[in-house]
Amino acid sequence: MIEKLSRLFVRTLRDDPVDAEVPSHRWLVRAGYIRRVAPGIYSWLPLGMKVLQKVEGIVREEMLAMGAQEVHFPALLPREPYETTNRWTDYGDNLFRLKDRRGNDMLLGPTHEEIFTLTVKDMYNSYKDLPLSLFQIQTKYRDEARPRAGVLRGREFVMKDSYSFDIDDAGLDASYQAHRDAYVRIFDRLGLNYVIVSAMAGAMGGSASEEFLAVAPNGEDTFVRSPGGYAANVEAVRVAPPEALSIDEAPEMTVVDTPAAGSISAVVDFLNAEHPQSEPWTADQMLKNIAYVLTRPDGTTEPLIVGLPGDRDVDAKRLEAVFEPSTVAPFNAEDFEKHPVLKVGFMGPVDAAGQAVLGEESASSIRYVVDPRIVTGSHWVTGANAVDQHLTGVTMGRDFTPDGVLDVADVRDGDPAPDGSGPMQLARGIEMGHIFQLGRRYADALGLKVLDNNGKLVTVTMGSYGVGVSRAVAAVAETTCDDKGLCWPLELAPYQVQILATGKDAAVFEEADRIAGELSQQGLDVLLDDRKASPGVKFADGEILGMPIIVVVGRGLADGVVEVRNRATGARSEVAVADAVSAVLELAGA
Ligand code: ATP
Ligand code: MG
């Protein structure tokens, strides 16, 4: 087909949108693919629609090919099922809530586990009905705290979500694997450079879980990879704890006056100056304790102290991921006032008399959890719970016993992979898809049971699988665009070819028309820039709009040639007019 730019509903913009943080956002808006209506809420214009529909098409084909059946469930939903699974509360501020005219609570679906579970429960009652996989490509609503980067993180967005229903764990494994295979085909066809990483299950609950991340420096997710094939979202990394040490070999606990040394580096410097030993004191011998307030979705709070080696920091995203749907914030001055036992800069699990200060069983009864590197027999320099005092030789398992382990320290380039497969490297990515085994959580909560082959009622086991369809448009744009504009791969471009008729000669427009007609007949989609605009404007727009092949019909026509450009590589060649169509077809691989 042929579309003429003179009638296409599009306006390219010369300036970047003020809120554009990443190139894909800038170019999708400037090229007239999407338009902002409110923060995180975008309209799709004709060019954007075409790309979105192509992504949808690929996702739909692959889901149907793996045997899932397409449905479309409402986005506007009643409260009750979400109340039953606790997600009305757990989703917190991320849930868009509203009331109907009768005052009933409603919500705009952020994800649809509840409704799929209930619908299957209504319709099916036997193992013979399973396995079943259902999917939809539908608009989701999440009142994201930080809508960002255009449609990359919207508050309204298009997701493909699917749900599998099986009678037993083996069935779930097979459904999960079938989805995983389909996702590999989908992201291959989208042309994304992606990695599959172990993930945290998050608010959905459940066990086995992997994410598909498009490798991109602007991505919000950090993941690690090792030479031996370990790959995980940094949130899901579980540090392999070192071997426990012998308590008998630990030094005595000793009080040290550390005047005004309330930070790790100040204590290290002070000890090296005033109490030197054969090996200098280092930050990784310190036990750093940080106080947090945990706020549950119902608004109740609880203090929590995290202990970790002094050379490490808490990774906020890893911490958040562990406690989701609760939120975690560092103690502020007011919190410290409420807990006078905690001395800023001098916190530690015991005092100089050896009395426990932190921990549920201690006088403070504040929960105390430590990094997995803090193993039995390891000894530390830490605060003495008195201003200007520290303790050395504080030994885990002898002088203190924490309430548990919390693995939230920052993960660094070169840290060993937990499975022994070598040093980990960090990189960033955009989460494109997430697959996970929900197990029986939703089926249990909502009573989805079927009769097994012995006539016994058993609870169905489920999986849940998402692809960010609108996000994929932005992710492809993000990983393909350059400093001049968008740069679509052939399979996703709104049109494979853009023809620029430059100049005023009627012959130029006639020839451009003719070439467009022939290409269209050959099955290509063609965008014809037939506007009465300067060549400079047309060249610039051609680059911004990002069709993979650009044909320039202009000055060269007098000599019988046109120019064929590859938008992605920038390669240009002059070809005889008569060869223009075949040159384009070759580039298009048609
Ligand atoms: P994120 O960590 O990026 O917020 P999520 O873990 O909340 O994602 P899921 O609930 O697993 O995501 O949703 C499935 C898919 O939907 C994600 O893999 C992502 O591609 C897409 N998605 C999630 N939130 C958004 C959003 N706000 N805007 C666009 N796409 C989104
Ligand atoms: Mg999210």
XYZ file of C-alpha atoms and ligand atoms in Angstrom:
622
model
C 0.000 0.000 0.000
C 0.962 3.644 -0.441
C 0.410 6.451 2.050
C 1.039 10.055 1.111
C 2.777 12.150 3.703
C 0.747 15.185 2.579
C -2.396 13.610 4.069
C -0.937 11.501 6.900
C -1.964 12.636 10.394
C 1.513 13.478 11.619
C 3.589 16.501 12.593
C 7.278 16.177 13.266
C 8.606 18.432 15.999
C 11.884 20.350 15.849
C 12.316 20.376 19.626
C 12.621 17.648 22.212
C 9.721 17.259 24.629
C 10.812 18.850 27.924
C 10.306 15.649 29.919
C 12.264 13.406 27.520
C 14.901 11.472 29.463
C 15.745 8.804 26.904
C 16.167 8.850 23.112
C 13.199 6.586 22.306
C 10.857 8.943 24.147
C 12.284 11.966 22.383
C 12.044 10.446 18.926
C 8.655 8.751 19.264
C 7.185 12.126 20.257
C 9.178 14.218 17.791
C 8.401 11.857 14.909
C 4.691 12.036 15.693
C 4.199 8.382 16.725
C 2.802 9.107 20.184
C 1.562 12.173 22.008
C 1.406 12.845 25.724
C -2.002 13.448 27.293
C -0.971 13.364 30.964
C 2.026 11.920 32.857
C 2.422 8.301 31.767
C -0.628 8.504 29.491
C -0.133 8.642 25.728
C -2.156 8.716 22.536
C -1.023 6.532 19.652
C -1.006 8.368 16.300
C -1.198 6.566 12.920
C 2.536 5.797 12.592
C 2.735 4.622 16.206
C -0.399 2.518 15.786
C 1.168 0.667 12.894
C 4.224 -0.324 14.935
C 2.100 -1.217 17.951
C -0.113 -3.398 15.772
C 2.897 -5.141 14.249
C 4.239 -5.952 17.710
C 0.780 -7.167 18.727
C 0.631 -9.267 15.569
C 3.901 -11.037 16.351
C 2.882 -11.651 19.956
C -0.557 -12.947 18.928
C 0.836 -15.287 16.266
C 3.322 -16.850 18.649
C 0.802 -17.216 21.473
C -1.697 -18.890 19.153
C 1.075 -21.075 17.737
C 1.910 -22.400 21.218
C -1.710 -23.312 21.751
C -2.974 -20.450 23.914
C -6.473 -19.150 23.163
C -7.211 -15.455 22.852
C -9.808 -13.770 25.050
C -10.492 -10.192 26.064
C -11.414 -9.452 29.645
C -12.582 -6.111 31.005
C -10.151 -3.518 32.313
C -12.873 -2.182 34.626
C -13.240 -4.695 37.438
C -15.085 -5.209 40.725
C -13.213 -5.071 44.028
C -14.309 -8.407 45.525
C -11.957 -10.882 43.834
C -8.990 -8.612 44.494
C -10.144 -8.332 48.100
C -10.190 -12.127 48.346
C -6.564 -12.405 47.204
C -5.513 -9.387 49.307
C -4.323 -7.477 46.287
C -6.895 -4.692 46.793
C -4.657 -3.765 49.748
C -1.295 -5.135 48.623
C -1.264 -3.192 45.363
C -1.294 0.000 47.437
C -1.078 3.289 45.580
C -0.295 1.566 42.291
C -3.926 0.550 41.888
C -6.353 2.887 40.116
C -9.519 2.724 42.219
C -12.900 4.224 41.458
C -16.542 3.945 42.489
C -19.578 3.316 40.335
C -22.780 5.359 40.756
C -24.029 3.002 43.460
C -20.899 3.524 45.482
C -19.390 0.118 44.713
C -15.592 -0.036 44.685
C -14.100 -0.755 41.297
C -10.580 -0.858 39.920
C -8.773 -0.633 36.616
C -6.956 -3.936 36.176
C -3.172 -3.838 36.731
C -3.012 -7.581 35.877
C -5.767 -10.167 35.699
C -4.968 -13.337 37.690
C -8.192 -13.101 39.717
C -10.635 -12.803 36.824
C -9.010 -15.549 34.783
C -9.029 -17.875 37.793
C -12.707 -17.171 38.494
C -13.734 -17.605 34.876
C -12.014 -20.970 34.600
C -13.604 -21.968 37.904
C -17.050 -21.059 36.531
C -16.613 -23.082 33.370
C -14.400 -26.074 34.132
C -14.560 -28.857 36.713
C -12.511 -31.803 35.466
C -8.886 -32.713 34.865
C -10.015 -33.585 31.353
C -10.444 -29.854 30.674
C -6.767 -29.191 31.403
C -4.148 -28.095 30.484
C -5.440 -24.700 29.391
C -3.657 -21.496 28.411
C -5.544 -18.257 27.825
C -4.176 -14.910 26.731
C -5.292 -11.392 25.990
C -3.690 -8.288 24.549
C -5.254 -5.608 26.631
C -4.844 -2.231 28.278
C -3.531 -2.269 31.828
C -3.573 0.475 34.428
C -0.998 1.072 37.130
C -0.561 4.348 38.940
C 3.215 4.054 38.752
C 5.191 6.136 41.255
C 7.580 7.175 38.497
C 5.976 7.051 35.044
C 8.953 7.498 32.809
C 10.386 7.645 29.352
C 7.137 7.900 27.402
C 5.479 4.551 26.824
C 8.422 2.675 28.360
C 6.766 3.044 31.766
C 3.223 4.261 31.344
C 0.305 4.433 33.737
C -1.885 3.088 30.925
C -0.130 0.509 28.762
C -0.723 -2.489 26.557
C 0.247 -5.886 27.907
C -0.105 -9.382 26.612
C -0.961 -11.419 29.661
C -1.523 -15.136 29.702
C -2.400 -17.648 32.363
C -1.904 -21.398 32.369
C -3.980 -23.930 34.290
C -2.697 -27.404 35.073
C -3.632 -30.332 37.250
C -0.121 -30.924 38.640
C 3.421 -29.570 38.902
C 4.658 -31.457 35.857
C 1.872 -29.863 33.827
C 2.825 -26.424 35.093
C 6.464 -27.058 34.170
C 5.392 -27.938 30.627
C 3.140 -24.864 30.303
C 5.906 -22.650 31.658
C 8.404 -24.096 29.182
C 5.965 -23.633 26.277
C 5.576 -19.976 27.218
C 9.310 -19.572 27.577
C 9.840 -21.005 24.079
C 7.149 -18.716 22.647
C 8.791 -15.708 24.305
C 12.144 -16.607 22.758
C 10.469 -16.608 19.338
C 8.652 -13.325 20.058
C 11.746 -11.435 21.195
C 13.840 -12.911 18.372
C 11.276 -11.658 15.875
C 11.214 -8.238 17.500
C 14.943 -8.122 16.792
C 15.829 -7.336 20.386
C 19.177 -8.103 21.965
C 17.863 -9.719 25.146
C 18.859 -11.896 28.071
C 16.768 -14.318 30.114
C 17.455 -13.845 33.812
C 16.204 -15.329 37.084
C 13.768 -12.958 38.712
C 11.972 -12.248 41.932
C 8.320 -13.213 41.851
C 7.220 -9.867 43.358
C 3.655 -9.029 44.355
C 2.253 -11.975 42.389
C 3.765 -14.552 44.720
C 4.843 -17.932 43.404
C 8.163 -19.623 42.758
C 10.035 -20.161 39.472
C 10.293 -16.912 37.640
C 12.336 -15.457 34.790
C 12.479 -12.112 33.045
C 13.349 -11.247 29.474
C 15.425 -8.068 29.518
C 16.360 -6.037 26.453
C 19.977 -5.024 26.952
C 19.973 -1.206 27.071
C 22.083 1.276 29.034
C 18.956 3.326 29.804
C 17.079 0.333 31.195
C 15.766 0.528 34.745
C 16.729 -3.035 35.614
C 20.219 -4.136 36.530
C 21.190 -7.707 35.848
C 24.313 -9.811 36.301
C 25.945 -12.401 34.092
C 28.852 -14.742 34.719
C 31.121 -16.465 32.185
C 29.671 -19.808 33.288
C 26.119 -18.828 32.352
C 24.620 -17.511 35.584
C 22.149 -14.710 34.755
C 19.875 -12.947 37.214
C 18.141 -9.713 37.859
C 20.209 -8.048 40.553
C 17.093 -8.237 42.775
C 17.164 -12.019 42.524
C 20.877 -12.557 43.227
C 21.355 -14.655 46.356
C 24.867 -14.389 47.736
C 26.536 -17.715 48.509
C 27.515 -17.382 52.194
C 31.146 -18.133 53.096
C 31.898 -21.092 55.385
C 31.299 -20.567 59.093
C 34.443 -19.953 61.177
C 35.492 -21.424 64.492
C 34.292 -19.311 67.413
C 37.225 -20.531 69.512
C 39.647 -18.695 67.248
C 37.785 -15.380 67.452
C 39.481 -12.534 69.337
C 38.054 -11.155 72.559
C 35.474 -8.434 72.421
C 37.180 -5.156 73.352
C 35.849 -1.637 73.922
C 37.594 1.150 72.008
C 36.955 4.848 72.519
C 36.459 6.369 69.092
C 35.852 10.070 69.701
C 33.752 11.685 66.971
C 34.282 8.694 64.669
C 30.694 8.060 63.607
C 31.280 6.821 60.076
C 32.959 3.706 58.696
C 35.866 5.597 57.159
C 36.360 7.708 60.304
C 36.538 4.553 62.460
C 38.965 2.868 60.058
C 41.218 5.938 60.013
C 41.046 6.290 63.792
C 41.902 2.621 64.428
C 44.819 2.723 61.999
C 46.145 5.870 63.687
C 45.547 4.930 67.333
C 45.419 1.116 67.377
C 47.567 -0.057 64.465
C 47.951 -3.780 63.855
C 50.212 -5.714 61.492
C 47.575 -5.628 58.736
C 45.823 -2.253 58.489
C 42.161 -2.017 59.489
C 39.803 -1.960 56.494
C 36.146 -1.115 55.924
C 35.220 -4.730 55.267
C 36.076 -5.593 58.889
C 33.405 -3.183 60.108
C 29.829 -4.235 60.765
C 27.655 -1.375 59.526
C 24.130 -1.143 60.919
C 21.383 0.817 59.193
C 17.953 1.525 60.636
C 14.825 1.343 58.461
C 11.107 1.749 58.921
C 8.996 -0.861 57.199
C 5.485 0.294 56.222
C 2.953 -2.418 55.386
C 0.171 -1.867 52.802
C -2.315 -1.489 55.682
C -0.253 1.417 57.042
C 1.246 -0.301 60.108
C 4.978 0.172 60.620
C 7.897 -1.692 62.156
C 11.546 -0.709 62.715
C 14.215 -2.936 61.234
C 18.012 -2.836 61.507
C 20.138 -4.209 58.699
C 23.747 -5.218 59.394
C 26.257 -5.581 56.572
C 30.011 -5.414 55.960
C 31.225 -1.810 56.149
C 32.512 -1.732 52.574
C 29.037 -2.443 51.185
C 25.878 -0.355 50.877
C 22.283 -1.461 50.883
C 20.937 -1.619 47.323
C 17.589 0.187 47.556
C 16.007 -1.828 44.748
C 17.063 -5.154 46.249
C 15.682 -4.042 49.598
C 12.402 -2.894 48.038
C 12.043 -6.161 46.129
C 12.355 -8.255 49.291
C 9.676 -6.380 51.200
C 7.233 -5.599 48.394
C 4.310 -4.853 48.832
C 5.569 -3.189 52.029
C 7.793 -0.143 51.576
C 11.065 0.594 53.365
C 12.568 3.969 54.252
C 15.698 4.859 56.244
C 15.148 6.198 59.778
C 14.721 9.958 59.950
C 15.501 12.196 62.949
C 12.018 11.651 64.380
C 12.377 7.863 64.178
C 15.667 8.069 66.088
C 13.927 10.181 68.747
C 11.343 7.403 69.158
C 14.129 4.849 69.701
C 16.713 6.548 71.931
C 18.560 3.256 72.373
C 19.786 3.620 68.783
C 22.793 5.972 68.683
C 23.379 7.338 65.170
C 26.858 6.307 64.019
C 27.397 3.949 66.961
C 24.761 1.248 66.520
C 25.659 -2.371 67.080
C 24.095 -5.666 68.187
C 25.573 -5.542 71.749
C 26.724 -2.954 74.262
C 30.069 -2.761 76.068
C 28.714 -5.007 78.842
C 27.857 -7.685 76.292
C 24.091 -7.142 76.599
C 22.086 -7.638 73.388
C 20.763 -4.314 72.084
C 19.401 -5.276 68.671
C 17.109 -8.202 67.927
C 13.617 -9.359 68.774
C 14.840 -10.996 72.010
C 16.871 -7.963 73.112
C 15.794 -5.083 75.331
C 14.948 -2.958 72.249
C 13.041 -5.875 70.640
C 13.899 -4.319 67.252
C 14.281 -6.918 64.524
C 17.914 -7.312 63.452
C 18.865 -8.989 60.195
C 22.287 -9.322 58.626
C 24.005 -9.844 55.302
C 24.774 -13.511 54.482
C 28.520 -12.761 54.671
C 28.113 -12.316 58.425
C 28.522 -15.975 59.323
C 28.970 -17.738 62.635
C 32.493 -17.168 63.964
C 33.111 -14.037 61.891
C 34.216 -11.100 64.021
C 33.630 -7.417 63.474
C 34.265 -3.886 64.573
C 30.926 -2.272 65.304
C 29.174 0.395 67.351
C 28.961 -0.074 71.139
C 25.579 1.688 71.351
C 27.229 4.528 73.202
C 28.314 7.779 71.614
C 32.032 7.755 70.701
C 32.498 4.041 71.460
C 33.065 0.987 69.277
C 33.732 -2.659 69.981
C 36.269 -4.859 68.208
C 36.139 -8.642 68.003
C 32.334 -8.740 68.144
C 31.742 -12.320 67.114
C 28.660 -13.710 65.475
C 27.260 -16.722 67.331
C 29.151 -15.793 70.500
C 28.414 -12.134 71.196
C 25.272 -11.760 69.120
C 22.731 -13.758 67.153
C 20.630 -11.889 64.574
C 16.956 -12.638 63.877
C 17.693 -13.641 60.309
C 19.575 -13.107 57.069
C 18.738 -10.300 54.634
C 20.515 -10.357 51.294
C 20.239 -6.748 50.095
C 23.823 -5.461 49.890
C 24.938 -3.980 46.582
C 26.153 -6.459 43.998
C 29.403 -5.432 42.306
C 31.253 -6.168 39.122
C 33.580 -9.051 39.901
C 31.571 -10.489 42.816
C 31.512 -14.289 42.519
C 28.352 -15.806 41.040
C 26.430 -17.784 43.684
C 26.633 -20.986 41.627
C 30.421 -20.824 41.354
C 30.335 -19.998 37.646
C 32.816 -17.127 37.862
C 32.863 -13.384 38.455
C 29.658 -11.516 37.718
C 29.404 -8.538 35.371
C 26.643 -5.975 35.779
C 24.643 -4.476 32.917
C 21.321 -2.722 32.454
C 18.192 -3.774 30.677
C 14.539 -3.062 30.010
C 12.121 -5.689 31.307
C 10.206 -6.877 28.243
C 8.566 -9.979 29.586
C 8.105 -11.906 32.792
C 7.099 -15.529 33.150
C 6.371 -17.204 36.428
C 4.944 -20.206 38.108
C 2.232 -18.924 40.424
C 1.496 -22.347 41.804
C -1.725 -22.638 43.785
C -1.866 -19.245 45.454
C -4.713 -17.825 43.344
C -6.511 -21.130 42.832
C -6.444 -21.647 46.623
C -7.678 -18.151 47.415
C -10.482 -18.285 44.864
C -11.328 -21.986 45.163
C -10.403 -23.217 41.697
C -10.539 -27.007 42.038
C -11.249 -29.768 39.548
C -11.847 -33.500 39.848
C -8.780 -35.607 39.140
C -8.892 -39.030 37.466
C -9.762 -40.657 40.820
C -12.753 -38.380 41.273
C -10.953 -36.409 43.973
C -11.087 -32.579 44.092
C -7.635 -31.040 43.571
C -6.512 -27.455 43.432
C -5.351 -26.276 40.012
C -1.817 -24.944 39.628
C -1.251 -21.816 37.555
C 1.335 -19.785 35.698
C 1.212 -16.150 34.717
C 3.100 -14.615 31.803
C 3.367 -11.020 30.613
C 4.797 -9.152 27.640
C 4.963 -5.360 27.614
C 3.533 -4.756 24.133
C 3.553 -0.944 24.182
C 6.847 -1.018 26.082
C 8.282 -3.173 23.276
C 7.637 -0.374 20.770
C 9.709 1.967 22.935
C 12.377 -0.655 23.648
C 12.888 -1.379 19.955
C 13.021 2.366 19.256
C 15.465 2.813 22.137
C 17.860 0.144 20.931
C 17.749 1.060 17.230
C 17.476 4.869 17.014
C 20.462 7.135 16.370
C 21.177 10.846 16.771
C 19.038 11.692 13.753
C 15.867 9.854 14.613
C 14.074 6.522 14.632
C 15.440 3.555 12.758
C 12.984 0.682 12.537
C 13.820 -2.885 11.606
C 11.945 -4.067 8.498
C 9.567 -6.314 10.404
C 8.230 -3.502 12.621
C 8.489 -0.377 10.461
C 5.172 1.342 9.708
C 6.317 1.373 6.061
C 9.363 -0.412 4.720
C 10.132 2.383 2.268
C 9.892 6.134 2.333
C 10.193 7.891 -1.009
C 11.305 11.509 -0.955
C 10.282 13.509 -4.018
C 12.652 16.464 -3.794
C 12.532 19.493 -6.078
C 9.780 21.209 -7.953
C 9.839 19.319 -11.261
C 6.603 17.590 -12.132
C 8.772 14.773 -13.534
C 10.181 14.120 -10.056
C 6.721 13.670 -8.562
C 5.586 11.490 -11.465
C 8.615 9.236 -11.159
C 8.265 9.029 -7.375
C 4.624 8.045 -7.879
C 5.546 5.401 -10.385
C 8.214 3.821 -8.184
C 5.805 3.888 -5.214
C 3.180 2.139 -7.325
C 5.557 -0.608 -8.415
C 6.883 -1.215 -4.916
C 3.370 -1.380 -3.581
C 2.479 -3.909 -6.245
C 5.454 -5.958 -5.102
C 3.871 -6.054 -1.652
C 5.829 -3.330 0.111
C 4.271 -0.571 2.214
C 5.400 2.808 0.980
C 5.294 6.251 2.511
C 5.542 8.873 -0.224
C 6.739 12.330 0.755
C 4.798 14.284 -1.832
C 4.648 17.506 0.211
C 5.518 20.881 -1.181
C 8.463 21.260 1.184
C 12.177 21.918 0.786
C 14.552 18.985 0.221
C 16.174 19.824 3.594
C 12.887 19.362 5.420
C 12.192 16.104 3.616
C 15.640 14.679 4.310
C 15.398 15.583 7.980
C 11.885 14.136 8.325
C 12.946 11.028 6.444
C 15.576 10.421 9.095
C 13.328 11.256 12.042
C 10.462 9.018 10.867
C 12.874 6.105 10.541
C 11.640 3.917 7.672
C 14.389 1.366 6.920
C 14.741 2.196 3.216
C 14.714 5.721 1.799
C 14.521 6.464 -1.903
C 15.404 9.980 -3.035
C 13.924 11.017 -6.361
C 15.317 14.467 -7.156
C 18.124 16.223 -8.942
C 19.687 13.004 -10.214
C 16.589 12.182 -12.203
C 17.798 14.416 -15.041
C 20.764 12.001 -15.338
C 18.481 9.002 -15.006
C 19.424 8.049 -11.442
C 17.779 7.938 -7.992
C 19.405 7.396 -4.626
C 18.606 4.409 -2.407
C 19.563 4.707 1.273
C 19.720 2.224 4.084
C 18.500 4.223 7.090
C 20.243 2.029 9.654
C 23.714 1.813 8.100
C 23.596 5.129 6.273
C 24.815 3.354 3.124
C 23.739 5.161 -0.057
C 23.877 4.128 -3.664
C 22.888 5.800 -6.898
C 20.981 3.455 -9.150
C 19.535 3.822 -12.596
C 15.843 4.693 -12.456
C 15.015 1.416 -14.135
C 16.817 -0.508 -11.349
C 15.316 1.429 -8.434
C 12.589 -1.098 -7.657
C 14.878 -4.117 -7.706
C 17.452 -2.283 -5.558
C 14.774 -1.563 -2.944
C 13.395 -5.103 -3.098
C 16.873 -6.435 -2.475
C 17.318 -4.237 0.603
C 13.876 -5.273 1.816
C 14.838 -8.905 1.400
C 11.658 -9.337 -0.644
P 8.468 -3.324 36.142
O 9.424 -3.996 37.089
O 9.132 -2.761 34.908
O 7.534 -2.376 36.807
P 6.627 -5.441 36.511
O 7.472 -6.416 37.201
O 5.699 -4.603 37.275
O 7.557 -4.489 35.596
P 4.823 -7.371 35.341
O 3.797 -7.107 36.360
O 5.519 -8.662 35.335
O 5.884 -6.180 35.330
O 4.181 -7.072 33.918
C 4.490 -7.806 32.729
C 5.147 -6.924 31.683
O 4.396 -5.728 31.459
C 6.516 -6.412 32.106
O 7.492 -7.380 31.822
C 6.670 -5.168 31.260
O 7.172 -5.499 29.970
C 5.255 -4.659 31.120
N 5.005 -3.518 32.015
C 4.879 -3.529 33.364
N 4.646 -2.303 33.847
C 4.607 -1.474 32.756
C 4.390 -0.072 32.590
N 4.146 0.714 33.637
N 4.430 0.441 31.328
C 4.662 -0.350 30.265
N 4.863 -1.676 30.361
C 4.839 -2.236 31.581
Mg 5.887 -2.652 37.869
